Structure formats: C-alpha cells, structure tokens
Coordinates of C-alpha atoms (C1' of nucleotides) in Angstrom, one line a residue:
Chain A
X1 CA 73.2 112.3 107.5
X2 CA 76.7 111.9 106.5
X3 CA 78.7 111.9 103.3
X4 CA 79.7 108.4 102.2
X5 CA 83.4 108.5 102.9
X6 CA 84.1 106.0 100.1
X7 CA 82.5 108.3 97.6
X8 CA 84.1 111.4 99.0
X9 CA 87.5 109.8 98.9
X10 CA 87.3 108.8 95.3
X11 CA 86.3 112.2 94.1
X12 CA 89.1 113.7 92.2
X13 CA 90.5 115.9 94.9
X14 CA 92.4 118.5 92.9
X15 CA 93.2 120.8 95.8
X16 CA 96.6 119.9 97.1
X17 CA 95.7 121.3 100.5
X18 CA 93.2 119.5 102.7
X19 CA 92.5 122.2 105.2
X20 CA 93.2 125.8 104.5
X21 CA 95.5 127.0 107.3
X22 CA 94.0 130.2 108.6
X23 CA 96.0 130.7 111.7
X24 CA 99.5 132.0 111.6
X25 CA 101.0 129.0 113.3
X26 CA 99.3 126.7 110.9
X27 CA 100.6 128.6 107.9
X28 CA 104.1 128.5 109.4
X29 CA 103.7 124.7 109.8
X30 CA 102.8 124.2 106.2
X31 CA 106.0 126.1 105.3
X32 CA 108.1 124.1 107.7
X33 CA 106.7 120.9 106.1
X34 CA 107.4 122.1 102.6
X35 CA 110.9 123.2 103.6
X36 CA 111.7 119.9 105.2
X37 CA 110.4 118.0 102.2
X38 CA 112.6 120.2 100.0
X39 CA 115.7 119.5 102.1
X40 CA 115.0 115.8 102.1
X41 CA 114.6 115.7 98.4
X42 CA 117.8 117.5 98.1
X43 CA 119.6 114.9 100.2
X44 CA 118.1 111.7 98.9
X45 CA 115.8 112.4 96.0
X46 CA 112.0 112.4 95.9
X47 CA 111.9 108.6 95.5
X48 CA 113.2 108.3 99.1
X49 CA 110.9 110.8 100.5
X50 CA 109.2 109.4 103.7
X51 CA 106.4 111.0 105.5
X52 CA 108.0 110.1 108.8
X53 CA 111.2 111.9 107.9
X54 CA 109.4 115.0 106.7
X55 CA 107.6 115.1 110.0
X56 CA 110.8 114.5 112.0
X57 CA 112.7 117.2 110.1
X58 CA 109.9 119.7 110.3
X59 CA 109.6 119.0 114.0
X60 CA 105.9 118.2 113.7
X61 CA 104.1 114.9 114.3
X62 CA 103.0 112.8 111.4
X63 CA 99.4 113.7 111.9
X64 CA 100.2 117.3 111.1
X65 CA 101.2 116.4 107.6
X66 CA 97.8 115.1 107.0
X67 CA 96.2 118.1 108.6
X68 CA 97.2 120.1 105.5
X69 CA 98.0 117.6 102.8
X70 CA 95.8 114.7 101.9
X71 CA 98.7 112.5 101.0
X72 CA 102.4 112.4 100.2
X73 CA 102.0 113.1 96.5
X74 CA 100.2 116.3 97.3
X75 CA 103.3 117.6 99.1
X76 CA 105.4 117.0 96.1
X77 CA 102.7 118.4 93.9
X78 CA 102.7 121.6 95.9
X79 CA 106.4 122.0 95.4
X80 CA 106.1 121.3 91.7
X81 CA 103.3 123.9 91.5
X82 CA 105.7 126.5 93.0
X83 CA 108.3 125.7 90.5
X84 CA 105.7 126.1 87.7
X85 CA 104.7 129.5 89.1
X86 CA 108.2 130.6 89.4
X87 CA 108.9 129.7 85.8
X88 CA 105.7 131.4 84.7
X89 CA 106.6 134.6 86.5
X90 CA 109.9 134.6 84.8
X91 CA 108.2 134.1 81.5
X92 CA 105.9 137.0 82.2
X93 CA 108.7 139.3 83.2
X94 CA 110.9 138.4 80.3
X95 CA 108.2 138.9 77.7
X96 CA 106.8 142.2 79.1
X97 CA 107.0 145.2 76.8
X98 CA 108.4 143.4 73.8
X99 CA 109.4 146.1 71.3
X100 CA 110.1 144.2 68.1
X101 CA 110.2 140.8 66.5
X102 CA 113.9 140.5 66.9
X103 CA 113.5 141.6 70.5
X104 CA 110.8 138.9 71.1
X105 CA 112.8 136.1 69.5
X106 CA 115.9 137.1 71.4
X107 CA 114.1 136.9 74.7
X108 CA 112.6 133.6 73.9
X109 CA 116.1 132.3 73.2
X110 CA 117.3 133.5 76.6
X111 CA 114.3 131.9 78.2
X112 CA 115.2 128.5 76.9
X113 CA 118.8 129.0 78.1
X114 CA 117.6 130.1 81.5
X115 CA 115.2 127.3 81.8
X116 CA 118.0 124.8 81.1
X117 CA 120.4 126.5 83.4
X118 CA 117.8 126.5 86.2
X119 CA 117.5 122.7 86.1
X120 CA 121.2 122.3 85.8
X121 CA 121.9 124.4 88.8
X122 CA 119.1 123.4 91.1
X123 CA 119.2 119.7 92.0
X124 CA 115.9 119.9 94.0
X125 CA 114.1 121.6 91.2
X126 CA 115.4 119.0 88.8
X127 CA 114.5 116.1 90.9
X128 CA 111.0 117.3 91.5
X129 CA 110.6 118.2 87.9
X130 CA 111.8 114.8 86.6
X131 CA 109.7 113.0 89.2
X132 CA 106.9 115.2 88.0
X133 CA 106.1 112.9 85.2
X134 CA 105.3 110.0 87.6
X135 CA 102.2 111.4 89.1
X136 CA 99.0 111.5 87.0
X137 CA 97.8 114.6 88.8
X138 CA 101.1 116.5 88.2
X139 CA 100.9 115.5 84.6
X140 CA 97.6 117.2 84.3
X141 CA 98.9 120.2 86.2
X142 CA 101.8 120.3 83.8
X143 CA 99.5 120.4 80.8
X144 CA 97.5 123.2 82.3
X145 CA 100.7 125.0 83.1
X146 CA 101.7 124.7 79.4
X147 CA 98.4 126.2 78.4
X148 CA 99.0 129.2 80.6
X149 CA 102.6 129.6 79.4
X150 CA 101.4 129.3 75.9
X151 CA 99.0 132.1 76.4
X152 CA 101.9 134.3 77.5
X153 CA 104.2 133.5 74.7
X154 CA 101.5 133.6 72.1
X155 CA 100.4 136.9 73.5
X156 CA 103.8 138.3 73.1
X157 CA 104.0 137.3 69.5
X158 CA 100.5 138.1 68.4
X159 CA 101.3 141.8 67.7
X160 CA 103.6 140.7 64.9
X161 CA 101.5 137.9 63.5
X162 CA 98.6 138.2 61.1
X163 CA 95.3 137.9 62.9
X164 CA 94.1 134.9 60.9
X165 CA 97.1 132.9 62.2
X166 CA 96.4 133.6 65.8
X167 CA 94.4 130.4 66.5
X168 CA 97.2 128.3 65.0
X169 CA 99.8 130.2 67.0
X170 CA 97.9 129.3 70.2
X171 CA 98.0 125.6 69.3
X172 CA 101.7 125.7 68.3
X173 CA 102.8 127.6 71.4
X174 CA 101.0 125.1 73.5
X175 CA 102.7 122.2 71.7
X176 CA 106.0 124.0 72.0
X177 CA 105.7 124.5 75.7
X178 CA 105.4 120.7 76.1
X179 CA 108.2 120.0 73.7
X180 CA 110.4 122.4 75.5
X181 CA 109.8 120.6 78.7
X182 CA 110.6 117.3 77.0
X183 CA 113.8 118.7 75.4
X184 CA 115.1 120.1 78.7
X185 CA 114.3 117.0 80.6
X186 CA 116.2 115.0 78.0
X187 CA 119.1 117.5 78.1
X188 CA 119.5 117.2 81.9
X189 CA 119.2 113.4 81.7
X190 CA 122.2 113.0 79.5
X191 CA 125.7 114.2 80.1
X192 CA 126.4 117.9 80.1
X193 CA 128.1 118.1 76.7
X194 CA 125.4 116.2 74.9
X195 CA 122.8 118.2 76.8
X196 CA 124.2 121.4 75.6
X197 CA 124.1 120.2 72.0
X198 CA 120.6 119.1 72.3
X199 CA 119.4 122.4 73.8
X200 CA 121.2 124.3 71.1
X201 CA 119.5 122.2 68.4
X202 CA 116.2 122.6 70.1
X203 CA 116.6 126.3 70.4
X204 CA 117.2 126.5 66.7
X205 CA 114.1 124.5 65.9
X206 CA 112.1 126.7 68.3
X207 CA 113.2 129.9 66.6
X208 CA 112.4 128.5 63.2
X209 CA 108.9 127.6 64.3
X210 CA 108.3 131.1 65.7
X211 CA 109.7 132.8 62.6
X212 CA 107.4 130.8 60.4
X213 CA 104.5 132.8 61.9
X214 CA 106.0 136.2 61.1
X215 CA 105.3 138.1 57.8
X216 CA 107.9 137.3 55.1
X217 CA 110.3 140.2 55.4
X218 CA 110.5 139.7 59.1
Chain B
X1 CA 131.5 80.2 99.1
X2 CA 128.5 82.2 98.2
X3 CA 127.7 85.6 96.8
X4 CA 126.9 88.2 99.4
X5 CA 123.2 88.6 98.7
X6 CA 123.2 92.1 100.0
X7 CA 125.8 93.1 97.4
X8 CA 124.2 91.1 94.7
X9 CA 120.9 92.7 95.3
X10 CA 122.2 96.3 95.3
X11 CA 124.0 95.9 92.0
X12 CA 122.1 97.7 89.3
X13 CA 120.2 94.8 88.0
X14 CA 119.4 95.8 84.5
X15 CA 118.1 92.5 83.3
X16 CA 114.4 92.4 83.9
X17 CA 114.4 88.7 84.3
X18 CA 115.8 87.2 87.5
X19 CA 116.0 83.6 86.4
X20 CA 116.1 82.6 82.8
X21 CA 113.2 80.1 82.4
X22 CA 114.7 77.2 80.5
X23 CA 111.9 74.7 80.9
X24 CA 108.8 75.1 78.8
X25 CA 106.4 75.3 81.8
X26 CA 108.5 78.1 83.2
X27 CA 108.4 80.0 80.0
X28 CA 104.7 79.5 79.8
X29 CA 104.4 80.9 83.3
X30 CA 106.3 84.0 82.5
X31 CA 103.9 84.6 79.6
X32 CA 100.9 84.0 81.9
X33 CA 102.2 86.5 84.3
X34 CA 102.8 89.1 81.7
X35 CA 99.3 88.5 80.2
X36 CA 97.7 88.8 83.6
X37 CA 99.6 92.0 84.2
X38 CA 98.5 93.4 80.9
X39 CA 94.9 92.6 81.5
X40 CA 95.0 94.1 85.0
X41 CA 96.5 97.3 83.6
X42 CA 93.8 97.4 81.0
X43 CA 91.2 97.2 83.8
X44 CA 92.6 99.5 86.4
X45 CA 95.7 101.2 85.1
X46 CA 99.3 100.5 86.1
X47 CA 99.0 102.5 89.3
X48 CA 96.6 100.0 90.7
X49 CA 98.7 97.0 89.7
X50 CA 99.1 94.6 92.6
X51 CA 101.4 91.7 92.8
X52 CA 98.8 89.7 94.6
X53 CA 96.3 90.3 91.8
X54 CA 98.7 89.5 89.1
X55 CA 99.4 86.2 90.8
X56 CA 95.7 85.4 91.3
X57 CA 94.8 86.2 87.7
X58 CA 97.7 84.3 86.3
X59 CA 96.8 81.4 88.6
X60 CA 100.3 81.2 90.1
X61 CA 101.4 81.9 93.7
X62 CA 103.0 85.2 94.6
X63 CA 106.4 83.5 94.9
X64 CA 106.4 82.6 91.3
X65 CA 106.3 86.2 90.2
X66 CA 109.6 86.6 92.1
X67 CA 111.0 83.6 90.5
X68 CA 111.3 85.4 87.2
X69 CA 111.0 89.1 88.0
X70 CA 113.1 90.8 90.7
X71 CA 110.3 93.3 91.5
X72 CA 107.0 94.7 90.4
X73 CA 108.6 97.4 88.3
X74 CA 110.5 94.9 86.2
X75 CA 107.2 93.4 85.1
X76 CA 106.0 96.7 83.8
X77 CA 109.4 97.3 82.4
X78 CA 109.2 94.1 80.4
X79 CA 105.9 95.1 79.0
X80 CA 107.3 98.5 78.1
X81 CA 110.3 96.9 76.5
X82 CA 108.0 94.8 74.3
X83 CA 106.2 97.9 73.2
X84 CA 109.5 99.6 72.3
X85 CA 110.6 96.6 70.3
X86 CA 107.3 96.5 68.5
X87 CA 107.6 100.2 67.6
X88 CA 111.2 99.8 66.5
X89 CA 110.4 96.8 64.3
X90 CA 107.7 99.0 62.6
X91 CA 110.2 101.7 62.1
X92 CA 112.7 99.3 60.5
X93 CA 110.2 97.8 58.2
X94 CA 108.7 101.2 57.2
X95 CA 112.1 102.7 56.4
X96 CA 113.5 99.7 54.5
X97 CA 114.5 100.3 50.9
X98 CA 113.8 104.0 50.8
X99 CA 114.0 105.0 47.2
X100 CA 113.9 108.8 47.2
X101 CA 113.7 111.8 49.5
X102 CA 110.0 112.2 49.0
X103 CA 109.6 108.5 49.7
X104 CA 111.4 108.8 52.9
X105 CA 109.5 111.9 54.1
X106 CA 106.2 110.3 53.2
X107 CA 107.1 107.2 55.2
X108 CA 108.1 109.3 58.2
X109 CA 104.7 111.1 58.0
X110 CA 102.9 107.8 58.0
X111 CA 105.0 106.6 61.0
X112 CA 103.9 109.5 63.1
X113 CA 100.3 108.8 62.3
X114 CA 100.7 105.2 63.0
X115 CA 102.3 105.8 66.3
X116 CA 99.5 108.2 67.3
X117 CA 96.9 105.7 66.2
X118 CA 98.5 102.9 68.1
X119 CA 98.3 104.7 71.4
X120 CA 94.7 105.8 70.6
X121 CA 93.6 102.3 69.9
X122 CA 95.5 100.4 72.5
X123 CA 94.6 101.5 76.0
X124 CA 97.0 99.1 77.7
X125 CA 99.9 100.3 75.5
X126 CA 98.9 103.9 76.3
X127 CA 98.7 103.3 80.0
X128 CA 102.0 101.5 80.2
X129 CA 103.6 104.1 78.0
X130 CA 102.3 107.0 80.1
X131 CA 103.2 105.3 83.3
X132 CA 106.5 104.7 81.6
X133 CA 107.8 108.1 82.8
X134 CA 107.4 107.2 86.4
X135 CA 110.1 104.7 86.6
X136 CA 113.7 105.9 86.5
X137 CA 114.9 102.7 84.9
X138 CA 112.2 102.9 82.2
X139 CA 113.2 106.5 81.5
X140 CA 116.7 105.3 80.8
X141 CA 115.3 102.6 78.6
X142 CA 113.3 105.1 76.8
X143 CA 116.4 107.3 76.1
X144 CA 118.3 104.3 74.9
X145 CA 115.3 103.4 72.8
X146 CA 115.3 106.8 71.2
X147 CA 119.0 106.4 70.4
X148 CA 118.3 103.2 68.6
X149 CA 115.3 104.6 66.7
X150 CA 117.4 107.7 65.8
X151 CA 120.0 105.5 64.3
X152 CA 117.3 103.9 62.1
X153 CA 115.8 107.2 61.0
X154 CA 119.1 108.9 60.5
X155 CA 120.3 105.9 58.5
X156 CA 117.4 106.1 56.2
X157 CA 118.0 109.8 55.5
X158 CA 121.8 109.8 55.3
X159 CA 121.9 108.8 51.6
X160 CA 120.3 112.1 50.8
X161 CA 122.2 114.3 53.2
X162 CA 125.7 115.7 52.7
X163 CA 128.2 113.8 54.7
X164 CA 129.4 116.7 56.7
X165 CA 125.9 117.0 58.1
X166 CA 125.7 113.4 59.3
X167 CA 126.8 114.1 62.8
X168 CA 124.2 116.8 63.3
X169 CA 121.6 114.6 61.7
X170 CA 122.3 112.0 64.4
X171 CA 121.8 114.5 67.2
X172 CA 118.7 116.0 65.7
X173 CA 117.1 112.6 65.0
X174 CA 117.7 111.6 68.6
X175 CA 116.1 114.8 69.8
X176 CA 113.2 114.3 67.5
X177 CA 112.6 110.8 68.7
X178 CA 112.1 112.2 72.2
X179 CA 110.0 115.1 71.1
X180 CA 107.8 112.7 69.1
X181 CA 107.2 110.7 72.3
X182 CA 106.3 113.9 74.1
X183 CA 104.0 115.2 71.3
X184 CA 102.1 111.9 71.1
X185 CA 101.8 111.6 74.9
X186 CA 100.4 115.1 74.9
X187 CA 98.0 114.3 72.1
X188 CA 96.6 111.3 73.8
X189 CA 96.2 113.2 77.1
X190 CA 93.9 115.8 75.7
X191 CA 90.6 115.3 73.9
X192 CA 90.6 113.7 70.5
X193 CA 90.0 116.8 68.5
X194 CA 92.8 118.8 70.0
X195 CA 95.0 115.8 69.9
X196 CA 94.5 115.5 66.2
X197 CA 95.4 119.1 65.7
X198 CA 98.5 118.8 67.8
X199 CA 99.8 115.8 66.0
X200 CA 99.1 117.5 62.7
X201 CA 101.2 120.6 63.8
X202 CA 103.9 118.4 65.1
X203 CA 104.0 116.4 61.9
X204 CA 104.5 119.6 60.0
X205 CA 107.4 120.7 62.3
X206 CA 109.0 117.3 61.9
X207 CA 108.9 117.4 58.1
X208 CA 110.4 120.9 58.1
X209 CA 113.2 119.7 60.3
X210 CA 114.0 116.8 58.1
X211 CA 113.8 118.9 55.0
X212 CA 116.3 121.3 56.4
X213 CA 118.9 118.6 56.0
X214 CA 118.3 118.0 52.4
X215 CA 120.2 119.7 49.6
X216 CA 118.4 122.8 48.4
X217 CA 116.6 121.6 45.3
X218 CA 115.2 118.7 47.3
Chain C
dT1 C1' 113.7 51.9 85.7
dT2 C1' 115.8 54.3 89.4
dA3 C1' 118.1 57.8 91.7
dC4 C1' 119.6 62.2 92.3
dA5 C1' 120.6 67.1 91.5
dA6 C1' 118.9 71.1 89.6
dA7 C1' 115.1 73.7 88.5
dT8 C1' 110.8 75.2 89.7
dG9 C1' 106.8 75.9 92.8
dT10 C1' 104.5 77.6 97.2
dG11 C1' 102.3 80.9 100.4
dA12 C1' 102.5 82.3 105.2
dG13 C1' 104.8 85.9 107.3
dG14 C1' 108.2 89.8 107.9
dG15 C1' 109.0 94.5 107.2
dA16 C1' 108.4 99.1 105.6
dT17 C1' 105.3 102.9 104.9
dA18 C1' 101.3 105.7 104.2
dT19 C1' 97.3 107.0 106.5
dT20 C1' 93.6 107.3 110.1
dC21 C1' 91.3 108.6 114.2
dA22 C1' 90.1 109.3 118.9
dT23 C1' 91.7 112.3 122.1
dA24 C1' 94.2 116.4 123.8
dT25 C1' 95.5 121.1 123.3
dT26 C1' 95.3 125.8 121.7
dC27 C1' 93.2 129.8 119.6
dG28 C1' 90.1 133.7 119.0
dA29 C1' 85.7 135.9 119.3
dA30 C1' 82.0 137.4 122.4
Chain D
dT1 C1' 86.7 134.5 131.2
dT2 C1' 84.3 131.1 128.3
dC3 C1' 83.3 128.0 124.7
dG4 C1' 83.2 126.2 120.2
dA5 C1' 86.2 125.8 116.4
dA6 C1' 90.7 125.0 114.8
dT7 C1' 94.7 122.6 115.4
dA8 C1' 97.9 119.1 117.4
dT9 C1' 99.3 114.3 118.5
dG10 C1' 101.1 109.6 117.8
dA11 C1' 99.7 104.9 118.6
dA12 C1' 97.3 101.9 115.9
dT13 C1' 95.7 100.2 111.5
dA14 C1' 95.9 99.1 106.6
dT15 C1' 98.2 98.0 102.6
dC16 C1' 101.4 95.9 100.0
dC17 C1' 106.0 94.4 98.4
dC18 C1' 109.0 90.8 98.8
dT19 C1' 111.5 86.9 101.3
dC20 C1' 112.5 82.3 102.5
dA21 C1' 112.4 77.7 104.2
dC22 C1' 110.5 73.9 102.4
dA23 C1' 107.9 71.0 98.8
dT24 C1' 107.5 69.3 94.2
dT25 C1' 108.7 68.4 89.4
dT26 C1' 111.9 67.8 85.7
dG27 C1' 115.9 66.1 83.2
dT28 C1' 119.5 63.0 82.9
dA29 C1' 122.9 59.5 83.8
dA30 C1' 123.7 55.0 85.5

DNA sequence: TTACAAATGTGAGGGATATTCATATTCGAA
DNA sequence: TTCGAATATGAATATCCCTCACATTTGTAA
C-alpha cells in the first residue's frame, strides 16, 4: 500500500521544510543554502533567484536543495519567516514593561520608525519583503504574523484600555498591523523624500487610532 | 536599417499591447484572448494561467497571443488595468457634484462598501487583484492608480478644506488609497464575518482622517 | 478586377528552469 | 564492525514561455 503521490502532492504543505535535518552536517547545509539564497537575492533580486545558482553558491548539488525544501518558494518563505520572527522579537522587546500610556505610545512611534529604517537599510530584507506579496502562502503567513503582532501590541495597551473595549482593540490592532505593512511597503517603493512624508503621516494616524482607545483624560 | 531587437526588447516596455490591432478581426481577437484569460483565472486562479490554455480556449494559436501581448504578465496587467479604470470611473461618478461636507463623507463611506462588495462578489476581479501584488509592473501601476484616485478624492474635499492644508490633503489621500487597498485585500482574505468587522473599523478610521481636515464646526 | 504591400495568422521547436529519482555515500547505534 | 537509516548526487525529465520563418488575409491603388 502506498500513498497516492498525486493526492499527497496537492495537500497544502505548510511546512517549509521537507525533511527535518537531524544531523549536524544537514543543519549546516540548510544554513549554507539559506545564506547562498540571501546573497543571491542581494545581488540580483528574488525575481532572478535560480535553484542552480543557489546550489552552486552553497557548494551543494541541486538535489540537496530538494532534500530540505519542497520547492523554490519555500526557500524564500523560510527567509521571510525569519524576517517576521526578527520583527516580532523587536516588537516584544520594545513593548516589554510598559510603564504608562505615554510610554507605550512613544515606543509604538519608535517601532514604526525602526521598521521603516530596517527596510531602507537592508536591501535583502526589502526585496524579500516586497516579493512577499507574490506568494499565496507567504500572504497567509503574513496574515498570521499580523495576528501574532497584534496580540503583542494589544497586550501592551490593554492595561490602559477599558475592558469592554478589549475585543475591538484586538480587531483594530490586527488591522493596523496590516496597514502598517502596506504603508511601509508604499514608503519604500517611492522616493526617499516622499516616503518619509508618508511614514510621518501614517505615524500620526496610528497614534490617533491608539489614543482613541484610551480614557478621555489620557 | 533595423532596430536592434535585443535593445528594443530590453527597453522598459510599459505598453501592455505589442501591436495595435487596427483591423476589426484583430481587435476581436484581443478581446477573445482577454475573455479566455478571465475565464481561466476564474476557474483556476491566475497562478495556474497557461498561455497554451488561453490560446486553446480563445480558439487562436499561441503565436497570436504574442501578436498583441509581449508576454503573459501583460495579459494579466491589461485585465488589472481595466479593473483599475472601472474603479476609477466609479470614484469619479460617485464624487461628482458634491454638495456639502456630509454629502462628501457619506459618499466616501459608500465607496468603501462598494469596493469591498465588488471584490466579494467578483472572484475573477478578486483573484487578479490579489495576484496583482506579484508583478513588479503591476505594483507600479497600482501606485500610479492610487495617485490618480487620490487626486479625485482630494479634489472632492478641497472646497471644504483650508487652502494651506491642500498639500497635506494630497499626501494623506494618496496614502489612504493604498491603505484602502490593503484593508480590503485583508478583508477578503479572511472569513466573511471578520472581513465585515475589519472593513467597518477601517471605514471609521477613514472617516476620522477625512474629518480631521475639515474646519472645526464641520 | 488585379496586384501588391502591409497586416495578421500559425504552431512546431528552442531554450530556460524547476523538480525528480535511481543510485551512491555517509552516519550512528548496537 | 555492521547494517539500516539518513543524506548526497546530478543526469534526466517535465513544464512552460516565447520565437520565428513562413502562410494567409486585408486594404488600397492602379
């Protein structure tokens, strides 16, 4: 008896990794592959990413790529996932031990600036992130990512928000996470000067939205 | 003498149509091709779009596709462009002859609802629009489209906004056009109930932003 | 009506890439 | 040391976009 490969192939394979590398050499290989992919994206953009070039640069045969990644998209997806995790860690750290409303809002301002700066300064990150919207699976990841991030932000604000507003706060934070992504993507797609203006305007909107949840006297 | 085809090919060819069809049969063909592409996208999504299938369904040979479209992306781009134009026309009509601030804000509310409804009801439009973010060229088109739409919206509001705020209004409208796209894309990506909530929240934000430009007493 | 150039039509085949798979090699536990 | 499991390998296969040399149709001027 044997699984119908047709069926197995069609199943939504959400794990980016085909085979879990247990041995050290295998884990090292996965890293070499990801590093090579990153470097190639840096040189030529993710559009021009070729499996053969990844293999050559990583010093592994083509077959090895498929040992750990089911397809090319999953390599990029893994890189995107790492970016998301990095951002999320930053979010967690930045919003830890918030002491007051002003404190929280100030930190959120800084986060937006940092997010924008990150994409401005890191071409690879920017490329992967923009290309991010091309892949259906990454879009789903991105939405889940926003849910996670929304939990963190909402969690940081909840102490200052009336309990009966908490559910709405969750919804709004989720929405704002996605809007933030859109705003920053727009800002990095236009020239620097206009991008700065757009981020500034967006930052203002964001602050107003958050403030709307706070009790009147702030 | 003859144009170096290499050079001609590399030039950023922004026109989606390679050869302007002047004869009636040619124009009919272009429509048949676009119709076939639309139907295929409806069936299988734009990811699975194949030039061979477009040709088969349109009842034309492969070569004919390339008679009018330089590549596959340009077919999808043409469809996306039509959607953008349709939306823009709706925007123009809806914002013509605004009579008062309340009038304008009400119409903008309706537009958001209509936009959301359009994507909910038209799977092809939704697919093309989501897939829209995959193509660099379409992303650029989308940004330009937002600039156009922003002009229309800002134009409708300017009579009620102090002149010195006009420049900022332009920036904000541009930003809001992109954010609206992001919000609606998110709303159609999640389940209907959550989507409705998200659109409602976004509509509220949007209204607040516009109101912020109006003189105090409204 | 005829003739001819321009426009349009045609589809087998070239070329570029992603992915598979049968086989070889290496690893780690007993 | 031994053997099954894990990993490595890359030639071969599969898929698909797009080209191009040649055929046919259309419009127009004589």
